[in-house]
Coordinates of C-alpha atoms and ligand atoms in Angstrom, one line a residue:
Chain A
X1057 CA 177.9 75.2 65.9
X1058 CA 178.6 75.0 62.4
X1059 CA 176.8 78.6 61.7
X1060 CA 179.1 80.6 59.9
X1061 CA 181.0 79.5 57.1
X1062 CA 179.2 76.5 56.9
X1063 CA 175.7 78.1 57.6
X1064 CA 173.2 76.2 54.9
X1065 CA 175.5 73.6 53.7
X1066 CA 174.3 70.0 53.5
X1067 CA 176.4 67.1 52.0
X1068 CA 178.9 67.7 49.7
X1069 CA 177.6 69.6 46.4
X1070 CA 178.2 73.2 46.0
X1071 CA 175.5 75.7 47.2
X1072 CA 173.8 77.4 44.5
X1073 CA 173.4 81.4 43.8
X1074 CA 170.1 81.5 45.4
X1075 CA 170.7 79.4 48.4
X1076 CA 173.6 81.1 49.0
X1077 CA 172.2 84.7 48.7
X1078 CA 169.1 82.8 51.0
X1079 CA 171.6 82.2 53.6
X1080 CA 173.9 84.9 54.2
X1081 CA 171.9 87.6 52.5
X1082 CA 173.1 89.7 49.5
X1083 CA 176.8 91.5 49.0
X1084 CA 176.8 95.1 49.8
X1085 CA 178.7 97.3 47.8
X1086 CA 182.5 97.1 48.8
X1087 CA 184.7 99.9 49.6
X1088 CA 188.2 100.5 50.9
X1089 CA 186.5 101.0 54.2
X1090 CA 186.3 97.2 54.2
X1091 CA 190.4 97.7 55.1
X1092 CA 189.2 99.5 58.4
X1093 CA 186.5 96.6 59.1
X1094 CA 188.9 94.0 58.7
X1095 CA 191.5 95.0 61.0
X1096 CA 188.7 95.8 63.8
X1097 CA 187.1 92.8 63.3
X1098 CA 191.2 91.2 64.1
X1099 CA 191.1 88.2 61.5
X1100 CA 194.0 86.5 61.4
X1101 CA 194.9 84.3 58.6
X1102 CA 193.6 80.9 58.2
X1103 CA 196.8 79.4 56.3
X1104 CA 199.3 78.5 58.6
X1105 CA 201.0 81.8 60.0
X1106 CA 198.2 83.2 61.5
X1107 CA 198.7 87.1 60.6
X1108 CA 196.8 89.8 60.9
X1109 CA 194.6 90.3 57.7
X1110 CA 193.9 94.1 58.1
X1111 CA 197.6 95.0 58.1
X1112 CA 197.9 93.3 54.8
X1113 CA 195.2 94.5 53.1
X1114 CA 196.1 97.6 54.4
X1115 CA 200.1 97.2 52.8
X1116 CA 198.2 95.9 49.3
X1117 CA 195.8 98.8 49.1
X1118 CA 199.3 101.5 49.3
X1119 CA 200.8 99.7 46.3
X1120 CA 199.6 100.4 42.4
X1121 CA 198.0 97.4 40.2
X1122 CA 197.7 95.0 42.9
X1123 CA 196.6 91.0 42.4
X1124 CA 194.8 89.3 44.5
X1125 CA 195.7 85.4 45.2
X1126 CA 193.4 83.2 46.6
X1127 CA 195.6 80.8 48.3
X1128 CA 193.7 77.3 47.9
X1129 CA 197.0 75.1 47.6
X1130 CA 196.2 73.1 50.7
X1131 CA 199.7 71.2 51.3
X1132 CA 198.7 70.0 54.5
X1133 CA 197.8 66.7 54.0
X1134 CA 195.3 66.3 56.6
X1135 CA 193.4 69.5 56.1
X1136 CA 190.4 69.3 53.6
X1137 CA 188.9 72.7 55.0
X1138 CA 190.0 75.3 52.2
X1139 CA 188.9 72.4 50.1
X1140 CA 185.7 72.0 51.4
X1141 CA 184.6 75.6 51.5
X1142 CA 185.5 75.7 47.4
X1143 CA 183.6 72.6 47.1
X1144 CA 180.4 73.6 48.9
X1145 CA 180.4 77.2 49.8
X1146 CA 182.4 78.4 46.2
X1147 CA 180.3 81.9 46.4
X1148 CA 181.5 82.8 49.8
X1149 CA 184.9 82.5 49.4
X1150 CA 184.2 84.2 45.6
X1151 CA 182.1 87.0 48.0
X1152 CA 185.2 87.1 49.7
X1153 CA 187.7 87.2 47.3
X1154 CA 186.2 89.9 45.3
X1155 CA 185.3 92.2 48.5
X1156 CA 189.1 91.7 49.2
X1157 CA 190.2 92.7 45.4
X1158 CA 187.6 95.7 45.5
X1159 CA 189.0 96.8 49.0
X1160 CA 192.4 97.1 47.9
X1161 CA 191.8 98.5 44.4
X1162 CA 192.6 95.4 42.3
X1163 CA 191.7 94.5 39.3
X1164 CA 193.1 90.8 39.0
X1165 CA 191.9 88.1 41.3
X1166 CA 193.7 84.5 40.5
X1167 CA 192.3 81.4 42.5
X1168 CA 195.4 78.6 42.6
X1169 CA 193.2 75.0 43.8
X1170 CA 192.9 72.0 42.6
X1171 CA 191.3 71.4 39.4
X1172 CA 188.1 69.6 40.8
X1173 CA 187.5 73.0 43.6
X1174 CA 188.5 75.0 40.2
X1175 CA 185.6 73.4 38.6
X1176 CA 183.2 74.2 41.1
X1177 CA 184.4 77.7 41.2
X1178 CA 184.2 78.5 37.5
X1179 CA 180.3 77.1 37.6
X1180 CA 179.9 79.3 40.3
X1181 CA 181.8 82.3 38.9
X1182 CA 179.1 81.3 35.3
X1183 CA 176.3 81.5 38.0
X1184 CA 176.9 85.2 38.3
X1185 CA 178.1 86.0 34.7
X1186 CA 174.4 87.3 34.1
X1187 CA 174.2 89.8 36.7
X1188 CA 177.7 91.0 37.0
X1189 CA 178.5 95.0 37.1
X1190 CA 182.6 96.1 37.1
X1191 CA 183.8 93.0 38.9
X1192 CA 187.3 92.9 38.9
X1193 CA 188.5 89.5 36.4
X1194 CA 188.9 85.9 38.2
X1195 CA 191.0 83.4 36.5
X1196 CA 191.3 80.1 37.9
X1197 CA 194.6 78.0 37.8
X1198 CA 196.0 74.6 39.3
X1199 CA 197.4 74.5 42.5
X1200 CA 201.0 72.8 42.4
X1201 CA 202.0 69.9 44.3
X1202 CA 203.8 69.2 47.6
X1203 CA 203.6 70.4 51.2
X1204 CA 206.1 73.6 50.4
X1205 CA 203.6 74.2 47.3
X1206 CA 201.3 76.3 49.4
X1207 CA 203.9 78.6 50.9
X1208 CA 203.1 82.4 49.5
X1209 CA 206.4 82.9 47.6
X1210 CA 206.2 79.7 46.1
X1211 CA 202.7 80.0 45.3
X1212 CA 203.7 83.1 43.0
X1213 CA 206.4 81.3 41.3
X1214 CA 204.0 78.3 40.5
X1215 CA 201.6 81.2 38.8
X1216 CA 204.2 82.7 36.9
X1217 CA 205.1 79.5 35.4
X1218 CA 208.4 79.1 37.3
X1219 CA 209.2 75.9 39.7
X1220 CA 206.6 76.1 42.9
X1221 CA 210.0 76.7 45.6
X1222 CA 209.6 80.0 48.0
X1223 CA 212.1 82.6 47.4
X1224 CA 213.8 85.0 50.4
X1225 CA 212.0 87.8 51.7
X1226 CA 212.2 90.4 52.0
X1227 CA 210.4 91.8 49.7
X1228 CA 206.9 90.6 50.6
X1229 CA 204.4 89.6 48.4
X1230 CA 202.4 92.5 49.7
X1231 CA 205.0 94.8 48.7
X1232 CA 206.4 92.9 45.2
X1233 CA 205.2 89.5 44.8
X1234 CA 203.0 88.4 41.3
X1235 CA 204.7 89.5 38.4
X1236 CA 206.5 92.6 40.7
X1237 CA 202.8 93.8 41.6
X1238 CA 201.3 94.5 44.7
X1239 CA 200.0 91.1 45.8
X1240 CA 197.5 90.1 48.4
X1241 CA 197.9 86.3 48.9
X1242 CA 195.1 85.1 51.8
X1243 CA 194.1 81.8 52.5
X1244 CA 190.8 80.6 51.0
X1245 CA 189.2 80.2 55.0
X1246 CA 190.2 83.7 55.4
X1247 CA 188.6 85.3 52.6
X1248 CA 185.2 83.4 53.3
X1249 CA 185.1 84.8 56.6
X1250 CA 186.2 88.3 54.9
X1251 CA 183.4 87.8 52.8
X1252 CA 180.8 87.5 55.7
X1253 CA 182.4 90.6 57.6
X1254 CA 181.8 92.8 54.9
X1255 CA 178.0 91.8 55.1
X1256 CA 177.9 92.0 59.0
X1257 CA 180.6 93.9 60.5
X1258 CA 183.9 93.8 62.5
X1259 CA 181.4 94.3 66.0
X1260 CA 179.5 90.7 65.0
X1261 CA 182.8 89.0 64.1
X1262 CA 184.0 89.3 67.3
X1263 CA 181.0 88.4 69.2
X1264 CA 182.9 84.2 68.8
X1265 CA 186.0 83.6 69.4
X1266 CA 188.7 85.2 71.9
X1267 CA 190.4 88.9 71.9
X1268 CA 193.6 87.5 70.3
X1269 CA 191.6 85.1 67.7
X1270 CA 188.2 86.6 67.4
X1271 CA 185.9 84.7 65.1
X1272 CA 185.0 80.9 64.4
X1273 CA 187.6 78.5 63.3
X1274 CA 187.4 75.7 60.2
X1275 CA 189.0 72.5 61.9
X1276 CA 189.9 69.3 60.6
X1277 CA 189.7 66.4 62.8
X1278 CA 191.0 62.7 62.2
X1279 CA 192.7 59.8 63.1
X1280 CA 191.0 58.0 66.4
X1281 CA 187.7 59.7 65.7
X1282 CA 184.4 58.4 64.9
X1283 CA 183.5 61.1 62.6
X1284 CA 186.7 62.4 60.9
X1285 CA 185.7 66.0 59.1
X1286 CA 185.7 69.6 58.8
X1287 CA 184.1 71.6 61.6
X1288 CA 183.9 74.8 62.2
X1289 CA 184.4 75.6 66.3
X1290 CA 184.6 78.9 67.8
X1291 CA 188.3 80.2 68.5
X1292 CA 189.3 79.3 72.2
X1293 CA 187.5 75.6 72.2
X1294 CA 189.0 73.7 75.1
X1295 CA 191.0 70.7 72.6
X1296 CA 189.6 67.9 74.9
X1297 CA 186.7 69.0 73.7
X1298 CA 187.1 68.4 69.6
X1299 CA 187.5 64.5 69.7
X1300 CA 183.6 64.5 71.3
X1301 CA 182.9 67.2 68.0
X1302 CA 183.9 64.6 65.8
X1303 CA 181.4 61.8 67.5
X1304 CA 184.3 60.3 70.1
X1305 CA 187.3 58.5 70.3
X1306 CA 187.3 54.9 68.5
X1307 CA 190.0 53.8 71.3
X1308 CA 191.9 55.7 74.0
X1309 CA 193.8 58.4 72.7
X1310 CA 197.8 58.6 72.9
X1311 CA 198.5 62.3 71.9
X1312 CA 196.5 64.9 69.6
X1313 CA 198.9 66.8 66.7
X1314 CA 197.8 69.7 66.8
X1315 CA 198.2 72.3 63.7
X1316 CA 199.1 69.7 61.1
X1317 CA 203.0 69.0 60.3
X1318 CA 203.9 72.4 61.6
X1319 CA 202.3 71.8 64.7
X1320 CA 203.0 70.3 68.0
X1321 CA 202.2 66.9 69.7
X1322 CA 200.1 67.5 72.8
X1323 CA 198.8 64.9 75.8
X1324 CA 195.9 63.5 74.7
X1325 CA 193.4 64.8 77.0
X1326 CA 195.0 68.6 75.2
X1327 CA 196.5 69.6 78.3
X1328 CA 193.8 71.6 79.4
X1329 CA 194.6 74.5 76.3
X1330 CA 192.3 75.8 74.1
X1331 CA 192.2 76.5 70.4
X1332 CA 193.7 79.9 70.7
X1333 CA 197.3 81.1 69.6
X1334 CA 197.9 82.9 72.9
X1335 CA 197.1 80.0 75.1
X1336 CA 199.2 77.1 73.0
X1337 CA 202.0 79.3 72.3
X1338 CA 203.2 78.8 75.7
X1339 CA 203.0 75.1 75.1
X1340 CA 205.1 75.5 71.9
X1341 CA 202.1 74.9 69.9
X1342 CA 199.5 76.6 67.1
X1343 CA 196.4 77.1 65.8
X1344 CA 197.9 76.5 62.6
X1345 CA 195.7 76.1 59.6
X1346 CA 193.3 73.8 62.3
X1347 CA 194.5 70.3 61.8
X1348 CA 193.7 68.3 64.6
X1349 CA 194.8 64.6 64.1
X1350 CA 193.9 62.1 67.1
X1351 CA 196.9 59.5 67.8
X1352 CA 195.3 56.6 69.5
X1353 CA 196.8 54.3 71.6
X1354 CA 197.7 51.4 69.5
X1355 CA 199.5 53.5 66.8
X1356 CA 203.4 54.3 68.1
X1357 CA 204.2 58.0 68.3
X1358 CA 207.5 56.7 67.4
X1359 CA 207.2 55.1 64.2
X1360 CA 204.6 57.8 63.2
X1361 CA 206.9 60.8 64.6
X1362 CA 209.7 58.6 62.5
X1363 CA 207.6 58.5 59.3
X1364 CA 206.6 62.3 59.4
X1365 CA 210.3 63.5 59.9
X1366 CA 211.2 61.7 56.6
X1367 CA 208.2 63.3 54.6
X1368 CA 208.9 66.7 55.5
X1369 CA 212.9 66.5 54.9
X1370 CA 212.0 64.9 51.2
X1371 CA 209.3 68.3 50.9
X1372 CA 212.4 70.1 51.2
X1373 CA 212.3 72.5 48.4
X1374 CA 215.9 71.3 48.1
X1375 CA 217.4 75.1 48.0
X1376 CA 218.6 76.1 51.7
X1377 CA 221.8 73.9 52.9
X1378 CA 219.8 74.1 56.9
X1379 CA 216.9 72.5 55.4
X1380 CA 218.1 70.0 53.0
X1381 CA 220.7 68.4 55.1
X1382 CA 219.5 69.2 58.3
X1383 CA 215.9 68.0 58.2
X1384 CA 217.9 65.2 56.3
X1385 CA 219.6 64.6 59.4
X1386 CA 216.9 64.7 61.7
X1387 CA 215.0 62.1 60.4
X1388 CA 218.0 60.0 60.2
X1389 CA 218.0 60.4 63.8
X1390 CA 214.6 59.3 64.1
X1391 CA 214.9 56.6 61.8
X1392 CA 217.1 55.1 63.9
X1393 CA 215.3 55.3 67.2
X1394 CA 212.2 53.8 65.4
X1395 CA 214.8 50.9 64.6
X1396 CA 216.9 50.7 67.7
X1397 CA 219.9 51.5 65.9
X1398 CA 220.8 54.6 67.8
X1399 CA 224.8 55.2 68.2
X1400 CA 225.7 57.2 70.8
X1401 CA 225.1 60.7 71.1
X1402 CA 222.0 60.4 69.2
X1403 CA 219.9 61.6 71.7
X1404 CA 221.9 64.6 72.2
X1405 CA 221.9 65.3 67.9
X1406 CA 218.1 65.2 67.8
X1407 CA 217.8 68.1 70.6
X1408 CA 221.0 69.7 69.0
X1409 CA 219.6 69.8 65.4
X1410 CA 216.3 70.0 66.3
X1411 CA 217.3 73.9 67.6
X1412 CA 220.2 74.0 65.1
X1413 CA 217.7 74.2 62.0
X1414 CA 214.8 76.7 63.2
X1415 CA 214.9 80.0 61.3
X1416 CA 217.5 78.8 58.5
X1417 CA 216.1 79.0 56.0
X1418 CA 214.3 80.9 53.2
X1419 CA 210.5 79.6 54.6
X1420 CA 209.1 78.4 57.8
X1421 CA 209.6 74.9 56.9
X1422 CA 212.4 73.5 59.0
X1423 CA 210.9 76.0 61.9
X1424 CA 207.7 74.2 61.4
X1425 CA 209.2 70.8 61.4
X1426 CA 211.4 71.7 64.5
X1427 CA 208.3 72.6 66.2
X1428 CA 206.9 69.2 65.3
X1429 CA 209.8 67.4 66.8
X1430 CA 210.7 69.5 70.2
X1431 CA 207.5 68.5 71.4
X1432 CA 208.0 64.7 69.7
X1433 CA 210.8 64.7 71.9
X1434 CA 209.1 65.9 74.8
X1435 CA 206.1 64.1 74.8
X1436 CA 207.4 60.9 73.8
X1437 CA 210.8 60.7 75.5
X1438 CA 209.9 57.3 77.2
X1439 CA 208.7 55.7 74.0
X1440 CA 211.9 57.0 72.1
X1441 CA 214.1 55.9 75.1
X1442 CA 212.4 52.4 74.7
X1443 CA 212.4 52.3 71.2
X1444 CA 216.2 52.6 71.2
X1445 CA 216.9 49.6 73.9
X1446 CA 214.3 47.3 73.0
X1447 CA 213.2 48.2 68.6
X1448 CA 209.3 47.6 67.3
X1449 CA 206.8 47.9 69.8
X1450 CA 203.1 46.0 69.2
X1451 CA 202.2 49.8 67.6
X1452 CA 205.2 49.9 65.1
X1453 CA 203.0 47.8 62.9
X1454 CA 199.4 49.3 62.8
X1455 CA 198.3 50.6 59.6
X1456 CA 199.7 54.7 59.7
X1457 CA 197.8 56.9 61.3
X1458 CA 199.3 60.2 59.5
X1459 CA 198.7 60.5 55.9
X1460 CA 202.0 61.1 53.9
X1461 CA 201.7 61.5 50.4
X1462 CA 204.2 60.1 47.8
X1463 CA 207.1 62.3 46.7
X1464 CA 206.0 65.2 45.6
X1465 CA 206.5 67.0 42.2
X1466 CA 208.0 70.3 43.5
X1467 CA 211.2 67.6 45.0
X1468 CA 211.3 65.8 41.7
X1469 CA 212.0 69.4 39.9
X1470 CA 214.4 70.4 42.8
Chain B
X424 CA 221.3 83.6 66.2
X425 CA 218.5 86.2 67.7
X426 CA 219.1 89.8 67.7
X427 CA 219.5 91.2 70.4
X428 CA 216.6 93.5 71.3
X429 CA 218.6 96.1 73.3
X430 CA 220.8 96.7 70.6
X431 CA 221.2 100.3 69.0
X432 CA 220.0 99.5 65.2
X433 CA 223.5 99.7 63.6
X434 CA 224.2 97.3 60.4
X435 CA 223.6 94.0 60.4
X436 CA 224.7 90.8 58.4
X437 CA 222.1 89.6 56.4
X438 CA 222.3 86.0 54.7
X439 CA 220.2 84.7 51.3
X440 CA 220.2 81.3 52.6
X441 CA 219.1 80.1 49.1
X442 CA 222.3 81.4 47.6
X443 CA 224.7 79.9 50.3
X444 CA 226.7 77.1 49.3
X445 CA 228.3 76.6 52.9
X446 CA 231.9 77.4 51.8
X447 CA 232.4 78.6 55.2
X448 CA 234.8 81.1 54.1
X449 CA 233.3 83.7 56.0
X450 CA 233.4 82.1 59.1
X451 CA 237.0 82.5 59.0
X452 CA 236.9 86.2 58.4
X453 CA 234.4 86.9 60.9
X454 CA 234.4 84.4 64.2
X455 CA 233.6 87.0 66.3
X456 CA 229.9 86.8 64.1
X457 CA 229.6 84.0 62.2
X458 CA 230.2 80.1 63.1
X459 CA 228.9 76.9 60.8
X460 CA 227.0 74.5 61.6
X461 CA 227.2 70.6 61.9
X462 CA 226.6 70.7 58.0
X463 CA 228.9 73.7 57.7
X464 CA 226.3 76.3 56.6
X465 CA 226.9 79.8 58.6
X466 CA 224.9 80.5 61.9
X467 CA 225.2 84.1 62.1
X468 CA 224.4 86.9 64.9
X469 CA 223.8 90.1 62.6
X470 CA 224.8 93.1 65.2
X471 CA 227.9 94.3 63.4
X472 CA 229.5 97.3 66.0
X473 CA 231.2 99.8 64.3
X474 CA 234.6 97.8 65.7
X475 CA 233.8 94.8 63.4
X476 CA 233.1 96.7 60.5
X477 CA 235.8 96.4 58.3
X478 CA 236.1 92.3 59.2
X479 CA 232.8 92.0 58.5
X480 CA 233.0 93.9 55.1
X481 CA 235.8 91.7 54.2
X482 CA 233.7 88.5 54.7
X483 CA 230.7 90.1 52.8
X484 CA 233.6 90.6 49.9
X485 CA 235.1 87.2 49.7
X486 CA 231.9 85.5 50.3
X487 CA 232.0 83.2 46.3
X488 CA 228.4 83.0 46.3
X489 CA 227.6 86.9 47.4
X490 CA 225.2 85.5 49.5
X491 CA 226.2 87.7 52.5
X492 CA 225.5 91.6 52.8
X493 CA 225.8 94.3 55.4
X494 CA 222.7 96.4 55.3
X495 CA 221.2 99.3 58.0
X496 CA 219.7 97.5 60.8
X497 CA 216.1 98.0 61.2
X498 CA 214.6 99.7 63.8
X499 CA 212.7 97.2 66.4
Ligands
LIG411 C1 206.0 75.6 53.9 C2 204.7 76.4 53.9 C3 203.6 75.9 53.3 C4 202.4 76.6 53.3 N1 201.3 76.1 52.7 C5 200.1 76.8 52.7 C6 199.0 76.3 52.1 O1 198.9 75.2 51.6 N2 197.8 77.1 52.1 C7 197.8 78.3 52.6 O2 196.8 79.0 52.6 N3 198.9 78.8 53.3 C8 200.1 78.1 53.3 N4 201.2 78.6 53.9 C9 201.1 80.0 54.4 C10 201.3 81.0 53.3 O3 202.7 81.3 53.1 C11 200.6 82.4 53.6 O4 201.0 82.8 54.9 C12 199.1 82.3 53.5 O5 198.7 81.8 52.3 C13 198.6 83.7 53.7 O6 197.2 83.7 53.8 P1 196.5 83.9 55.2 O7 197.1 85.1 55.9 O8 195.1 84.2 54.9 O9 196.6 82.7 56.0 C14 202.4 77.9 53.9 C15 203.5 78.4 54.5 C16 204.7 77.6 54.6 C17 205.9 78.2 55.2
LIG412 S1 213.8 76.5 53.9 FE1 213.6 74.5 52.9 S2 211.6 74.5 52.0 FE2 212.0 76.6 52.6 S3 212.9 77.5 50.7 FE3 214.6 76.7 51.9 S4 215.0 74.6 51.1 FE4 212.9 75.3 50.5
LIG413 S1 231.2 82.4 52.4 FE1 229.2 82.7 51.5 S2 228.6 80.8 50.6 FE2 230.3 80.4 52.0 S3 229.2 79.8 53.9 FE3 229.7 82.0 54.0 S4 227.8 82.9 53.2 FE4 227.7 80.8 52.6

């Protein structure tokens, strides 16, 4: 299934010039009718919020000198996608890129990734060095650290040498964003798969994928799997379905996350939805950037919801009272049903806060974590309930299941 | 906190979380609008009627960290 974006890749080293031309076939020449193609082909973005690409390339094209970002941050800690496609595919997403630039009359293209997919990019970008006509200029930078790191705003403020913490819109990057330019930030996924509808068409795009998410999907599976990886799925695959992707379960499965830290806890068996934005919003979940992470049944969705809520309160960009001391509070809640040291009324805070802190603040990120922990709350109400009476279950001490990286940078600077 | 989607667009309070420092002043001058949290940060419904105006010009004034303003609604 992997025929898209990951069409011709084997192992893990970049895909050369002529492979890569071998594969897809070569660029056509790029106009702003690319906008057009775009918006009937109905990509959504790749990075989290799942907009509309059209409509933005349409806003950037409007402006004057506009940037384009290549968004390759990659907070979520168990995604490797966007890294993957820099890693392996680097002239598709560079196809991409500079279609995307071209389309909306810019100049300036500025790839923010770490500095191992930067690597990879600048041999790629050397690669094409000989044969280059009036391609607009690519400079490659570091991505910053942290889960907020990645957020658009922030993203900008990282490049123009400033702390990576979002600001308040409005104004929109589209509108004012990298140095008061025009500024088209798009996820690295969604620029790859920009760069193949500019070859094919809108009309081919949509022959995968559902009306409301047309297209294939880059997910990453993990946890309870026998093959953790990226895979790329069309939009609208049944989720009971991506555990046996990834080579099947290693034990019976408690609950699948699905959409990363922003995302929502699901029954295991996915609750008969399907990988499409329409479908899970009615379960309070989303597609998200396509984490899928596979709780099995000897980890404690407890202890693990417990662990995540205190991660993403310390990726508070620290700015936004809401955030800070309500995600603070929130996994002090948790902390204590993981420990049975609830006092009463607890249960009643969690719901409370839970609702209390979506749409506070200056990003999505107490939204997303609110998500996260109204369906924690539903799905796991018997183990937090038990938690509280009785302390450690036999699953409070297996090795984590969800990766949570140190502290990051970005809350150090706060 | 959600707007209300019936509502004619009028003005509406708009907050820069990031500049709020959760005095809570302006919940004082604007109840009928504004009410704080558990933390004591503002949770604010923005339709401002013409009959709230002036209270809620006053709390956009004496807000100390000018992190409140009354700006034309948008449309939808
Ligand atoms: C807290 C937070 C973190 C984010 N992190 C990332 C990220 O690491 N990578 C990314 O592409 N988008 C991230 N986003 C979404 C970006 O703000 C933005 O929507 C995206 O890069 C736009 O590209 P797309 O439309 O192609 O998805 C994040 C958003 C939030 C609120
Ligand atoms: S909501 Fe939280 S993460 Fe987002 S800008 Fe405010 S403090 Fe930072
Ligand atoms: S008066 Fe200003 S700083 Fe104080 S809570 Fe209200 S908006 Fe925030």
């Amino acid at each position: 299934m992997s025929d898209r974006l990951l069409a011709g890749l084997a192992g893990r080293n970049p895909v050369g010039l002529g492979r890569h031309l071998a594969v897809h076939g070569p660029m056509p020449d790029v106009t702003s009718e690319l906008v057009r193609e775009v918006t009937r082909a109905g990509l959504r973005g790749r990075g989290g919020a799942g907009f509309p690409a059209g409509i933005k390339l349409a806003a950037v094209a409007e402006g004057r000198r506009p940037v384009v970002i290549v968004n390759g941050t990659e907070g979520e800690p168990m995604s490797a996608k966007d890294r993957s496609l820099l890693r392996r595919t680097p002239h598709l997403v560079l196809d991409g890129a500079l279609a995307a630039a071209r389309a909306v009359g810019a100049h300036e293209v500025l790839f923010c990734a770490s500095p191992q997919a930067n690597a990879v990019v600048a041999a790629a970008l050397a690669e094409r060095a000989a044969g280059s006509r009036r391609e607009p200029r690519v400079t490659v930078l570091e991505s910053a650290p942290g889960y907020v790191a990645g957020e658009e705003t922030a993203v900008i403020a990282h490049l123009e040498g400033r702390a990576p913490r979002p600001r308040v819109t409005p104004p929109r990057p589209a509108q004012q964003g990298y140095r008061k330019r025009p500024t088209l930030v798009q996820n690295v996924e969604t620029l790859a798969h920009i760069g193949l509808i500019a070859r094919h068409g809108a009309e081919w795009f949509r022959e995968r994928g559902t009306s409301d998410r047309p297209g294939t999907t880059l997910v990453t599976i993990s946890g309870a799997v026998q093959a953790p990886g990226v895979y790329e799925v069309a939009s609208g695959m049944p989720l009971a379905d991506l555990s046996r992707l990834a080579g099947g379960l290693t034990e019976p499965a408690r609950a699948l996350l699905v959409g990363g830290y922003f995302g929502a806890w699901v029954d295991e068996d996915g609750a008969g939805m399907t990988l499409d934005d329409a479908d899970l919003r009615r379960h309070g979940a989303a597609v998200g950037a396509g984490v899928i992470v596979v709780l099995g049944a000897s980890a404690c969705p407890v202890a693990e919801t417990a662990r995540l809520a205190g991660y993403m309160a310390g990726e508070s960009a620290g700015q936004c009272g809401p955030c800070v001391h309500g995600l603070g509070s929130l996994a002090g809640v948790l902390d204590r049903f993981a420990t049975a040291r609830t006092v009463p009324g607890d249960g009643e805070r969690l719901v409370r806060w839970t609702e209390m802190v979506s749409g506070r603040g200056a990003c999505a990120h107490p939204d997303g974590v609110a998500r996260m922990l109204a369906s924690a709350t539903r799905l796991f109400r018997t183990e937090l309930e038990e938690h509280a009476h009785h302390g450690a279950c036999s699953g409070c001490a297996a090795p984590a299941t969800l990766v949570l990286p140190g502290p990051s940078r970005a809350r150090a600077a706060a | 906190m959600t707007r209300r989607p019936t509502a004619p667009p009028g003005e509406e309070l708009v907050l820069d979380p990031i500049a709020c420092t959760g005095h809570g002043l302006c919940a004082e001058l604007l109840p009928e609008r504004i009410v704080l949290d558990d933390w004591g940060y503002p949770m604010i419904d923005p339709q401002v009627p013409a009959s709230l105006r002036e209270h809620a010009l006053r709390a956009v004034k004496a807000c100390p960290a000018l992190a409140l303003a009354l700006r034309q609604a948008r449309a939808g």
